[in-house]
Amino acid sequence: MNEAEARELLTFLKPESRADVKEGAAACVLGVSGHRDGALFLGSKPDVLRALLTLTSDPSITLTSDPSITLTSDPSITLTSDPSKVIKDVYYTFINLSAEEPLHQVLLSELELLPLLCKNLLDPTFPFSDQICSVLCNLSRSERSCPLVFKVLQDKVGVSKLVEIFCCETFNSKATLHYIGPLLSNLSQLQEARDQLLDPERCVLQRLLPFTQYEASTVRRGGVIGTLRNCCFNHNRHEWLLSNHVDILPFLLLPLAGPEELSEEENQGLPVDLQFLPEDKQREPDPDLRKMLLETLLLLCATSRGRSVLKDRHVYPLMREFHTWETNPEVQSAVEKLIQVLIGDEPQSGMENLMEVSIPEEVEQKLKEADAKEQEELNQVQTGSEPGLNQD
């Protein structure tokens, strides 16, 4: 698309245009946005973006599934097409545009997209809430734009309300709202968002816990697991997270537990929900999610209290069986690090909280080199080459 074509297209993206004309123009813009160069070109045209935003509230388009409905003020014009297609195409265009990080500032600042998205997300009858969640998820991925998204969401919706909508599966019968999970995970990278989720006076984080085993959606499970992992960076909340007020441990362990038989003594020490699991018990099928669960457990081991609880509740036998079952190299590496902490000696005095330990610069450099070497070996295992050998 060139400049002249963009100007011509803009004349069709008006509320007063005929519905079939708007439909064709919106479909064209969607197609252009599907390629990075096209998306960046559209991002340089704020007038086109504003026209698209206006069309999301076009009163001449009725959101209905009736395929034969009059879409314009002229009753003589009847179209046989999906009357919501224009709005749908516009939202998918914004999904494509928001996937490009260079366009985030344009969408957030110049276009002021967020207030409209928040308003529609709160509408339990809005049919494009899933698309809204995808846009919000994309916009909150980058370190620069995430605080802006959080600020508007906090003002217009609130973290507690966002969690409430996410956990109420009947909130919107026309949308699954699965992508609120990754959105929460993105937001929880911010200390301000974690403060909201970890507020002991509210029951916010606790509502998310059951979704670590939500079978119907990997996206929803992954979003919740990512949120829990980020929250565990707040080491001052570890004792609360592991207490009866939250009891996070079973929700992290159950997805990793299998049907293996443990000794009676090992079973008796486990959390009640993990004792004597059935023979058909399945582990989390996604290796990335298994790795995140292990990373969350390892974060809890950063504090003396966390290590004590995980050892006392017999996490090691579960991880021992899990390590025997696991075949993914990256996940194997993660569980091995956790096992080393569980069976190792306690750190020396003054180093009980590993998150507060100051690491000397030369030691930190050696650790980085060791991580890089480990990652190289993992990559070689995954590509079938042998460590230390060059392939012609």
Coordinates of C-alpha atoms in Angstrom, one line a residue:
M1 CA 0.0 0.0 0.0
N2 CA 1.3 3.5 -0.9
E3 CA 0.4 7.0 0.2
A4 CA -2.3 7.5 -2.5
E5 CA -3.9 4.2 -1.7
A6 CA -4.0 5.0 2.0
R7 CA -5.7 8.3 1.3
E8 CA -8.2 6.7 -0.9
L9 CA -8.9 3.9 1.7
L10 CA -9.5 6.5 4.3
T11 CA -12.5 7.9 2.4
F12 CA -14.2 4.5 2.8
L13 CA -13.5 4.1 6.5
K14 CA -16.2 6.5 7.6
P15 CA -19.4 5.8 9.5
E16 CA -21.5 7.3 6.8
S17 CA -20.1 5.0 4.1
R18 CA -22.2 2.1 2.9
A19 CA -21.8 -1.0 5.0
D20 CA -20.4 -3.1 2.1
V21 CA -17.9 -0.4 1.3
K22 CA -16.7 -0.3 5.0
E23 CA -16.6 -4.0 5.1
G24 CA -14.3 -4.2 2.0
A25 CA -12.1 -1.4 3.3
A26 CA -11.7 -3.0 6.8
A27 CA -10.8 -6.3 5.2
C28 CA -8.2 -4.6 3.1
V29 CA -6.6 -2.9 6.1
L30 CA -6.6 -6.2 8.0
G31 CA -4.7 -7.8 5.1
V32 CA -2.1 -5.0 5.1
S33 CA -1.6 -5.3 8.9
G34 CA -0.9 -9.0 8.6
H35 CA 2.7 -8.2 7.4
R36 CA 5.2 -6.4 9.5
D37 CA 6.0 -3.8 6.9
G38 CA 2.3 -3.2 6.3
A39 CA 1.6 -2.9 10.1
L40 CA 4.4 -0.3 10.5
F41 CA 3.1 1.6 7.5
L42 CA -0.4 1.8 9.0
G43 CA 1.2 2.8 12.3
S44 CA 2.6 5.9 10.6
K45 CA -1.0 6.9 9.5
P46 CA -2.7 8.1 12.7
D47 CA -5.7 9.3 10.6
V48 CA -6.3 5.8 9.4
L49 CA -5.9 4.4 13.0
R50 CA -8.4 7.0 14.3
A51 CA -10.9 6.0 11.5
L52 CA -10.5 2.4 12.5
L53 CA -11.1 3.2 16.1
T54 CA -14.3 5.1 15.2
L55 CA -15.6 2.1 13.4
T56 CA -15.5 0.0 16.5
S57 CA -18.4 2.1 17.8
D58 CA -20.1 2.5 14.4
P59 CA -23.9 2.8 15.2
S60 CA -24.8 1.8 11.7
I61 CA -23.5 -1.7 12.3
T62 CA -25.7 -4.0 14.3
L63 CA -23.9 -6.7 16.3
T64 CA -26.1 -9.6 15.3
S65 CA -25.7 -13.0 13.7
D66 CA -28.7 -12.6 11.4
P67 CA -27.2 -12.8 7.9
S68 CA -29.9 -10.8 6.2
I69 CA -30.4 -7.5 8.0
T70 CA -30.5 -3.9 6.8
L71 CA -27.2 -2.3 7.8
T72 CA -27.7 1.2 6.6
S73 CA -30.2 4.0 7.1
D74 CA -31.5 3.2 3.6
P75 CA -34.1 0.4 3.9
S76 CA -33.7 -0.4 0.2
I77 CA -30.1 -1.6 0.8
T78 CA -29.9 -5.1 2.3
L79 CA -26.6 -6.9 2.6
T80 CA -26.1 -10.6 2.9
S81 CA -22.9 -10.6 5.0
D82 CA -21.9 -10.9 8.6
P83 CA -23.0 -7.5 10.0
S84 CA -20.3 -7.6 12.7
K85 CA -17.4 -8.3 10.2
V86 CA -16.3 -4.7 10.0
I87 CA -15.8 -4.5 13.8
K88 CA -14.2 -7.9 13.9
D89 CA -11.7 -7.0 11.2
V90 CA -10.9 -3.8 13.0
Y91 CA -10.1 -5.6 16.2
Y92 CA -8.0 -8.2 14.5
T93 CA -6.1 -5.3 12.8
F94 CA -5.4 -3.8 16.2
I95 CA -4.2 -7.3 17.3
N96 CA -1.7 -7.3 14.4
L97 CA -0.6 -3.7 15.1
S98 CA -0.1 -4.2 18.8
A99 CA 2.1 -7.2 18.1
E100 CA 4.7 -4.7 16.8
E101 CA 6.5 -3.1 19.7
P102 CA 7.5 0.1 17.8
L103 CA 3.8 0.9 17.4
H104 CA 2.9 0.7 21.1
Q105 CA 3.5 4.4 21.8
V106 CA 1.3 5.3 18.8
L107 CA -1.5 3.1 20.0
L108 CA -1.3 4.1 23.6
S109 CA -0.5 7.8 23.4
E110 CA -1.6 9.2 20.1
L111 CA -4.6 7.0 19.6
E112 CA -5.6 6.5 23.3
L113 CA -6.9 3.1 22.5
L114 CA -7.0 1.8 26.1
P115 CA -10.1 3.6 27.5
L116 CA -12.3 2.1 24.8
L117 CA -10.9 -1.3 25.3
C118 CA -11.4 -1.2 29.0
K119 CA -15.0 0.0 28.7
N120 CA -15.9 -2.8 26.3
L121 CA -14.1 -5.4 28.3
L122 CA -16.4 -4.6 31.3
D123 CA -19.5 -5.2 29.1
P124 CA -20.6 -8.8 29.7
T125 CA -22.4 -8.8 26.3
F126 CA -19.6 -7.5 24.1
P127 CA -18.8 -10.1 21.5
F128 CA -15.1 -9.1 20.9
S129 CA -13.7 -9.2 24.4
D130 CA -11.3 -12.0 23.4
Q131 CA -9.8 -9.8 20.8
I132 CA -9.6 -7.0 23.3
C133 CA -7.7 -9.3 25.7
S134 CA -5.3 -10.2 22.9
V135 CA -4.6 -6.5 22.2
L136 CA -4.0 -5.7 25.9
C137 CA -1.8 -8.7 26.2
N138 CA 0.3 -7.6 23.2
L139 CA 0.6 -4.0 24.5
S140 CA 1.7 -5.1 28.0
R141 CA 4.5 -7.3 26.8
S142 CA 7.2 -4.6 26.5
E143 CA 9.0 -3.1 29.5
R144 CA 8.2 0.4 28.2
S145 CA 4.5 0.1 27.5
C146 CA 3.5 -2.2 30.4
P147 CA 3.4 0.5 33.0
L148 CA 1.1 2.6 30.8
V149 CA -1.3 -0.3 30.3
F150 CA -1.3 -1.0 34.0
K151 CA -2.0 2.6 34.9
V152 CA -5.1 2.8 32.6
L153 CA -6.3 -0.7 33.6
Q154 CA -6.0 0.2 37.3
D155 CA -8.0 3.4 36.8
K156 CA -10.7 2.0 34.5
V157 CA -10.9 -1.6 35.7
G158 CA -8.7 -2.5 38.6
V159 CA -6.6 -5.6 39.1
S160 CA -9.1 -7.2 41.5
K161 CA -12.0 -6.7 39.0
L162 CA -9.8 -8.1 36.2
V163 CA -9.1 -11.2 38.2
E164 CA -12.8 -11.4 39.1
I165 CA -13.8 -11.3 35.4
F166 CA -11.1 -13.9 34.6
C167 CA -12.3 -16.3 37.2
C168 CA -16.0 -16.0 36.4
E169 CA -16.2 -18.3 33.4
T170 CA -19.8 -17.2 32.7
F171 CA -19.1 -13.4 32.8
N172 CA -19.3 -13.1 29.0
S173 CA -21.1 -15.9 27.2
K174 CA -19.6 -14.7 23.9
A175 CA -15.9 -14.8 25.0
T176 CA -13.6 -17.2 26.8
L177 CA -11.4 -14.4 28.2
H178 CA -8.4 -16.9 28.3
Y179 CA -6.0 -14.1 27.4
I180 CA -6.6 -12.3 30.6
G181 CA -4.2 -14.9 32.0
P182 CA -1.1 -13.8 29.9
L183 CA -2.2 -10.2 30.5
L184 CA -2.0 -10.7 34.3
S185 CA 1.4 -12.4 33.8
N186 CA 2.7 -9.4 31.9
L187 CA 1.3 -6.9 34.5
S188 CA 2.7 -8.9 37.4
Q189 CA 6.2 -8.1 36.2
L190 CA 5.5 -4.7 37.8
Q191 CA 5.9 -4.3 41.5
E192 CA 2.7 -2.2 41.6
A193 CA 0.7 -5.0 40.1
R194 CA 2.2 -7.6 42.4
D195 CA 1.3 -5.4 45.4
Q196 CA -2.3 -5.6 44.3
L197 CA -2.2 -9.4 43.7
L198 CA -0.4 -10.1 47.0
D199 CA -2.5 -7.8 49.3
P200 CA -3.2 -10.0 52.3
E201 CA -6.4 -8.0 53.0
R202 CA -7.9 -9.2 49.7
C203 CA -8.5 -12.6 48.2
V204 CA -7.1 -11.9 44.8
L205 CA -4.2 -14.3 44.2
Q206 CA -6.0 -17.2 45.8
R207 CA -8.7 -17.1 43.2
L208 CA -6.2 -17.8 40.5
L209 CA -4.7 -20.9 42.0
P210 CA -7.2 -23.6 40.7
F211 CA -6.4 -22.5 37.1
T212 CA -2.9 -24.1 37.3
Q213 CA -4.7 -27.3 36.2
Y214 CA -7.3 -25.8 33.9
E215 CA -7.5 -28.4 31.2
A216 CA -9.5 -26.5 28.6
S217 CA -6.8 -23.9 27.8
T218 CA -3.0 -23.9 27.8
V219 CA -3.1 -20.1 27.4
R220 CA -5.1 -19.7 30.6
R221 CA -3.0 -22.2 32.6
G222 CA 0.2 -20.6 31.3
G223 CA -0.9 -17.1 32.2
V224 CA -1.8 -18.1 35.8
I225 CA 1.5 -20.0 36.3
G226 CA 3.5 -17.0 34.9
T227 CA 1.6 -14.7 37.3
L228 CA 2.4 -17.0 40.3
R229 CA 6.0 -17.2 39.3
N230 CA 6.3 -13.4 39.1
C231 CA 4.6 -13.0 42.4
C232 CA 7.2 -15.3 44.0
F233 CA 9.9 -12.7 43.3
N234 CA 8.4 -10.8 46.3
H235 CA 10.4 -12.9 48.8
N236 CA 8.8 -11.0 51.8
R237 CA 5.5 -12.8 50.9
H238 CA 6.9 -16.3 50.7
E239 CA 5.8 -17.2 54.2
W240 CA 2.3 -15.9 53.5
L241 CA 2.1 -17.7 50.2
L242 CA 3.1 -21.0 51.8
S243 CA 0.8 -20.5 54.8
N244 CA -2.8 -21.8 55.2
H245 CA -4.0 -18.3 54.1
V246 CA -2.9 -19.1 50.5
D247 CA -1.4 -22.6 50.5
I248 CA 0.2 -22.2 47.1
L249 CA 2.3 -25.3 47.2
P250 CA -0.3 -28.0 46.2
F251 CA -1.3 -25.9 43.2
L252 CA 2.3 -25.8 42.0
L253 CA 3.0 -29.5 42.7
L254 CA -0.2 -31.2 41.4
P255 CA 0.6 -30.4 37.7
L256 CA 4.0 -31.9 38.1
A257 CA 2.9 -35.0 40.0
G258 CA 2.3 -38.3 38.2
P259 CA 0.8 -41.7 39.2
E260 CA 4.0 -43.2 40.6
E261 CA 3.7 -45.0 43.9
L262 CA 5.6 -43.5 46.8
S263 CA 6.3 -45.1 50.1
E264 CA 3.8 -44.7 52.9
E265 CA 6.2 -42.5 54.8
E266 CA 6.8 -40.2 51.7
N267 CA 3.1 -40.0 51.0
Q268 CA 2.2 -39.1 54.6
G269 CA 4.5 -36.1 54.5
L270 CA 3.0 -34.6 51.3
P271 CA 0.2 -32.0 51.2
V272 CA -3.1 -33.9 51.5
D273 CA -4.1 -33.1 47.9
L274 CA -1.0 -35.0 46.6
Q275 CA -1.3 -38.1 48.7
F276 CA -2.1 -41.4 47.0
L277 CA -2.8 -40.0 43.6
P278 CA -4.8 -42.2 41.1
E279 CA -3.2 -44.4 38.5
D280 CA -4.5 -42.2 35.7
K281 CA -3.0 -39.0 37.0
Q282 CA -1.5 -37.0 34.2
R283 CA 1.3 -34.4 34.4
E284 CA 1.2 -30.9 32.7
P285 CA 1.7 -31.7 29.0
D286 CA 3.4 -28.4 28.0
P287 CA 7.1 -28.4 28.8
D288 CA 7.3 -24.6 29.0
L289 CA 4.7 -24.6 31.7
R290 CA 6.4 -27.5 33.6
K291 CA 9.6 -25.4 33.5
M292 CA 7.8 -22.3 34.8
L293 CA 6.3 -24.4 37.7
L294 CA 9.8 -25.6 38.6
E295 CA 11.1 -22.0 38.5
T296 CA 8.4 -20.9 40.8
L297 CA 9.3 -23.7 43.3
L298 CA 12.9 -22.7 43.0
L299 CA 12.0 -19.1 43.8
L300 CA 10.2 -20.2 46.9
C301 CA 13.5 -22.0 47.9
A302 CA 15.3 -18.6 47.9
T303 CA 14.2 -18.0 51.5
S304 CA 15.0 -20.1 54.6
R305 CA 11.3 -20.4 55.4
G306 CA 10.5 -21.6 51.9
R307 CA 13.2 -24.2 51.8
S308 CA 12.0 -25.5 55.2
V309 CA 8.4 -25.9 54.1
L310 CA 9.3 -27.6 50.8
K311 CA 11.6 -30.0 52.6
D312 CA 9.1 -30.7 55.4
R313 CA 6.3 -31.4 53.0
H314 CA 8.3 -34.0 51.1
V315 CA 8.7 -32.2 47.8
Y316 CA 11.9 -34.0 47.0
P317 CA 10.3 -37.5 46.5
L318 CA 7.9 -35.9 43.9
M319 CA 10.7 -34.2 42.1
R320 CA 12.8 -37.4 42.2
E321 CA 10.0 -39.2 40.3
F322 CA 9.4 -36.3 38.0
H323 CA 13.1 -36.2 37.1
T324 CA 12.9 -39.9 36.1
W325 CA 9.9 -39.2 33.9
E326 CA 11.0 -35.9 32.3
T327 CA 12.6 -36.0 28.8
N328 CA 12.9 -32.4 27.9
P329 CA 16.5 -31.2 28.5
E330 CA 15.6 -27.7 29.7
V331 CA 13.0 -29.0 32.1
Q332 CA 15.4 -31.6 33.3
S333 CA 18.0 -28.9 34.0
A334 CA 15.4 -26.9 36.0
V335 CA 14.3 -29.9 38.2
E336 CA 18.0 -30.8 38.8
K337 CA 18.6 -27.3 40.2
L338 CA 15.6 -27.6 42.4
I339 CA 16.6 -31.0 43.7
Q340 CA 20.1 -29.7 44.5
V341 CA 18.6 -27.1 46.7
L342 CA 16.2 -29.6 48.4
I343 CA 18.9 -32.1 49.3
G344 CA 21.8 -29.7 49.8
D345 CA 23.0 -28.1 53.0
E346 CA 21.6 -24.8 54.2
P347 CA 23.6 -21.7 53.2
Q348 CA 26.0 -20.3 55.8
S349 CA 24.9 -17.6 58.3
G350 CA 24.0 -14.3 56.7
M351 CA 23.1 -15.9 53.4
E352 CA 19.8 -17.6 54.4
N353 CA 17.8 -15.3 52.0
L354 CA 19.3 -15.9 48.6
M355 CA 17.5 -13.0 47.1
E356 CA 19.3 -10.6 49.4
V357 CA 22.7 -12.0 48.9
S358 CA 25.2 -9.6 47.2
I359 CA 27.1 -11.6 44.6
P360 CA 30.6 -10.4 43.8
E361 CA 31.1 -9.2 40.2
E362 CA 33.6 -11.9 39.3
V363 CA 31.3 -14.7 40.7
E364 CA 28.4 -13.3 38.8
Q365 CA 30.4 -13.3 35.6
K366 CA 31.3 -17.0 36.2
L367 CA 27.7 -17.8 36.8
K368 CA 26.7 -16.1 33.5
E369 CA 29.4 -18.1 31.7
A370 CA 28.2 -21.3 33.3
D371 CA 24.6 -20.5 32.2
A372 CA 25.7 -19.8 28.7
K373 CA 27.6 -23.0 28.5
E374 CA 24.6 -25.0 29.9
Q375 CA 22.4 -23.3 27.3
E376 CA 24.8 -24.2 24.5
E377 CA 24.9 -27.8 25.6
L378 CA 21.0 -27.9 25.8
N379 CA 20.9 -26.5 22.2
Q380 CA 23.3 -29.1 21.0
V381 CA 21.3 -31.9 22.6
Q382 CA 18.1 -30.6 21.0
T383 CA 19.7 -30.3 17.5
G384 CA 21.2 -33.8 17.8
S385 CA 24.9 -32.6 17.8
E386 CA 27.4 -33.6 20.4
P387 CA 28.8 -31.0 22.9
G388 CA 32.3 -29.8 21.9
L389 CA 32.1 -31.1 18.3
N390 CA 31.8 -28.8 15.3
Q391 CA 29.5 -29.9 12.5
D392 CA 30.4 -29.4 8.9

